[in-house]
C-alpha atoms as an extended CHARMM CRD file, in Angstrom:
* protein
*
        95  EXT
         1         1  MET       CA             -0.8150000000       21.5080000000       -4.6750000000  PROA      1               0.0000000000
         2         2  THR       CA             -2.1650000000       18.6840000000       -2.5280000000  PROA      2               0.0000000000
         3         3  TYR       CA             -3.3940000000       15.4400000000       -4.0850000000  PROA      3               0.0000000000
         4         4  GLN       CA             -6.4320000000       13.5100000000       -2.8660000000  PROA      4               0.0000000000
         5         5  MET       CA             -6.4410000000        9.7110000000       -2.8030000000  PROA      5               0.0000000000
         6         6  THR       CA             -9.1860000000        7.4110000000       -1.5110000000  PROA      6               0.0000000000
         7         7  PHE       CA             -8.5840000000        4.6100000000        0.9900000000  PROA      7               0.0000000000
         8         8  ARG       CA            -11.4320000000        2.5590000000        2.5260000000  PROA      8               0.0000000000
         9         9  GLY       CA            -13.8320000000        5.2460000000        1.3270000000  PROA      9               0.0000000000
        10        10  ALA       CA            -11.9880000000        8.0870000000        3.0710000000  PROA      10              0.0000000000
        11        11  ALA       CA            -10.0130000000       10.9040000000        1.4800000000  PROA      11              0.0000000000
        12        12  VAL       CA             -6.2660000000       10.7800000000        2.1040000000  PROA      12              0.0000000000
        13        13  PRO       CA             -4.1570000000       13.8400000000        1.2600000000  PROA      13              0.0000000000
        14        14  ALA       CA             -0.7520000000       13.4680000000       -0.3710000000  PROA      14              0.0000000000
        15        15  GLU       CA              1.9570000000       15.8750000000       -1.4010000000  PROA      15              0.0000000000
        16        16  PRO       CA              3.7440000000       15.7350000000       -4.7610000000  PROA      16              0.0000000000
        17        17  GLY       CA              6.8310000000       13.5270000000       -4.4460000000  PROA      17              0.0000000000
        18        18  GLN       CA              5.3720000000       11.5410000000       -1.5550000000  PROA      18              0.0000000000
        19        19  SER       CA              4.9140000000        7.7750000000       -1.7920000000  PROA      19              0.0000000000
        20        20  VAL       CA              1.5320000000        6.1710000000       -1.2010000000  PROA      20              0.0000000000
        21        21  GLY       CA              2.9060000000        4.6180000000        2.0030000000  PROA      21              0.0000000000
        22        22  ALA       CA              4.2670000000        7.9190000000        3.2980000000  PROA      22              0.0000000000
        23        23  ALA       CA              0.9310000000        9.6240000000        2.6240000000  PROA      23              0.0000000000
        24        24  LEU       CA             -0.9890000000        6.9030000000        4.4750000000  PROA      24              0.0000000000
        25        25  VAL       CA              1.3370000000        7.0750000000        7.4800000000  PROA      25              0.0000000000
        26        26  ALA       CA              1.1680000000       10.8940000000        7.5020000000  PROA      26              0.0000000000
        27        27  ALA       CA             -2.6370000000       10.5670000000        7.5900000000  PROA      27              0.0000000000
        28        28  GLY       CA             -2.3730000000        8.3130000000       10.6570000000  PROA      28              0.0000000000
        29        29  ILE       CA             -3.0890000000        5.0810000000        8.7730000000  PROA      29              0.0000000000
        30        30  LEU       CA             -0.4710000000        2.6310000000       10.0090000000  PROA      30              0.0000000000
        31        31  ASP       CA             -1.7400000000       -0.6670000000        8.5970000000  PROA      31              0.0000000000
        32        32  TRP       CA             -3.6500000000       -1.5700000000        5.4450000000  PROA      32              0.0000000000
        33        33  ARG       CA             -3.3760000000       -5.3240000000        5.0490000000  PROA      33              0.0000000000
        34        34  THR       CA             -3.2350000000       -8.4450000000        7.1880000000  PROA      34              0.0000000000
        35        35  THR       CA             -1.0230000000      -11.5040000000        6.9940000000  PROA      35              0.0000000000
        36        36  ARG       CA             -2.3460000000      -14.6710000000        5.4150000000  PROA      36              0.0000000000
        37        37  VAL       CA             -1.5270000000      -16.6940000000        8.5470000000  PROA      37              0.0000000000
        38        38  GLY       CA             -2.6810000000      -15.1490000000       11.8050000000  PROA      38              0.0000000000
        39        39  GLY       CA             -4.3330000000      -12.0540000000       10.3250000000  PROA      39              0.0000000000
        40        40  ARG       CA             -1.7030000000       -9.7100000000       11.7690000000  PROA      40              0.0000000000
        41        41  PRO       CA             -1.8000000000       -6.0760000000       10.6210000000  PROA      41              0.0000000000
        42        42  ARG       CA              0.8820000000       -4.8550000000        8.2330000000  PROA      42              0.0000000000
        43        43  GLY       CA              1.8580000000       -1.4810000000        6.8130000000  PROA      43              0.0000000000
        44        44  MET       CA              5.1770000000        0.3060000000        6.3820000000  PROA      44              0.0000000000
        45        45  PHE       CA              8.2420000000       -1.4700000000        7.7340000000  PROA      45              0.0000000000
        46        46  CYS       CA             11.4720000000       -0.9670000000        5.7860000000  PROA      46              0.0000000000
        47        47  GLY       CA             10.2140000000        1.8650000000        3.5760000000  PROA      47              0.0000000000
        48        48  ILE       CA             12.6430000000        0.9880000000        0.7460000000  PROA      48              0.0000000000
        49        49  GLY       CA             10.8970000000       -1.8400000000       -1.1080000000  PROA      49              0.0000000000
        50        50  VAL       CA             12.7540000000       -4.7880000000        0.3890000000  PROA      50              0.0000000000
        51        51  CYS       CA             10.3530000000       -6.3800000000        2.8850000000  PROA      51              0.0000000000
        52        52  PHE       CA              6.9810000000       -6.3960000000        1.0310000000  PROA      52              0.0000000000
        53        53  ASP       CA              5.0590000000       -5.6320000000        4.2610000000  PROA      53              0.0000000000
        54        54  CYS       CA              3.4320000000       -2.5820000000        2.6660000000  PROA      54              0.0000000000
        55        55  LEU       CA              1.6380000000       -4.3570000000       -0.2010000000  PROA      55              0.0000000000
        56        56  ILE       CA             -1.5080000000       -2.5390000000       -1.2700000000  PROA      56              0.0000000000
        57        57  THR       CA             -3.9540000000       -2.5050000000       -4.1690000000  PROA      57              0.0000000000
        58        58  VAL       CA             -3.5460000000        0.6590000000       -6.2560000000  PROA      58              0.0000000000
        59        59  ASP       CA             -6.2550000000        1.4900000000       -8.8050000000  PROA      59              0.0000000000
        60        60  GLY       CA             -7.2790000000       -2.1780000000       -8.9110000000  PROA      60              0.0000000000
        61        61  VAL       CA             -3.7360000000       -3.5520000000       -9.2900000000  PROA      61              0.0000000000
        62        62  PRO       CA             -2.8530000000       -5.7650000000       -6.2870000000  PROA      62              0.0000000000
        63        63  ASN       CA              0.5120000000       -6.3420000000       -4.6230000000  PROA      63              0.0000000000
        64        64  ARG       CA              2.0440000000       -2.9240000000       -5.1650000000  PROA      64              0.0000000000
        65        65  ARG       CA              4.6430000000       -1.8000000000       -2.6400000000  PROA      65              0.0000000000
        66        66  ALA       CA              3.1850000000        1.3600000000       -1.0840000000  PROA      66              0.0000000000
        67        67  CYS       CA              6.6470000000        2.6400000000       -0.2030000000  PROA      67              0.0000000000
        68        68  LEU       CA              7.6660000000        2.6970000000       -3.8940000000  PROA      68              0.0000000000
        69        69  VAL       CA              4.4810000000        3.8910000000       -5.6330000000  PROA      69              0.0000000000
        70        70  PRO       CA              4.4060000000        7.6710000000       -6.1200000000  PROA      70              0.0000000000
        71        71  ALA       CA              1.1710000000        9.2660000000       -4.9240000000  PROA      71              0.0000000000
        72        72  ARG       CA             -1.0610000000       10.6930000000       -7.6520000000  PROA      72              0.0000000000
        73        73  ASP       CA             -4.2460000000       12.6790000000       -7.5280000000  PROA      73              0.0000000000
        74        74  GLY       CA             -7.3790000000       10.5190000000       -7.6900000000  PROA      74              0.0000000000
        75        75  MET       CA             -5.7820000000        7.1810000000       -6.7870000000  PROA      75              0.0000000000
        76        76  THR       CA             -8.0120000000        4.5310000000       -5.2500000000  PROA      76              0.0000000000
        77        77  LEU       CA             -6.2340000000        2.4260000000       -2.6460000000  PROA      77              0.0000000000
        78        78  GLY       CA             -7.4840000000       -0.8680000000       -1.2580000000  PROA      78              0.0000000000
        79        79  ASP       CA             -6.4960000000       -3.6260000000        1.1220000000  PROA      79              0.0000000000
        80        80  ASP       CA             -4.2900000000       -6.5550000000        0.1830000000  PROA      80              0.0000000000
        81        81  ALA       CA             -4.9020000000       -9.8390000000        1.9590000000  PROA      81              0.0000000000
        82        82  GLY       CA             -1.2560000000      -10.8640000000        1.7580000000  PROA      82              0.0000000000
        83        83  ASP       CA             -2.0000000000      -14.0350000000       -0.2080000000  PROA      83              0.0000000000
        84        84  THR       CA              0.6030000000      -13.2730000000       -2.8600000000  PROA      84              0.0000000000
        85        85  VAL       CA              3.9220000000      -11.6880000000       -2.0520000000  PROA      85              0.0000000000
        86        86  GLY       CA              7.2420000000      -11.3100000000       -3.7600000000  PROA      86              0.0000000000
        87        87  ARG       CA              6.2830000000      -10.2650000000       -7.2860000000  PROA      87              0.0000000000
        88        88  GLU       CA              4.2240000000       -7.3330000000       -8.4950000000  PROA      88              0.0000000000
        89        89  ASP       CA              2.5050000000       -9.5010000000      -11.1300000000  PROA      89              0.0000000000
        90        90  GLY       CA              0.7670000000      -11.4110000000       -8.3190000000  PROA      90              0.0000000000
        91        91  ASP       CA              2.5740000000      -14.7120000000       -8.9630000000  PROA      91              0.0000000000
        92        92  ALA       CA              3.8310000000      -15.8750000000       -5.5850000000  PROA      92              0.0000000000
        93        93  GLY       CA              5.6350000000      -18.8800000000       -7.0090000000  PROA      93              0.0000000000
        94        94  HSD       CA              6.2680000000      -21.4080000000       -4.2580000000  PROA      94              0.0000000000
        95        95  VAL       CA              5.6820000000      -19.0910000000       -1.3000000000  PROA      95              0.0000000000
């Protein structure tokens, strides 16, 4: 059974057990946000939840680590501007 997610208006397939980040990379999508300073593209880097490069909005919730979020059927994925990093509740503290 293949799941269907939506990213930037396009359908993205995902397999059960796959992370959102893995599904995006498998679909050829290598970046989905830009850095706050310099606007550099970011996507998967470490793949284990340490670096926070893969932040993405999932079903309206910002700052989720794409490498850790399990793919589900019907998910809507969006861009994250990179303004808040470090905590999933969106509080960047003194970053």
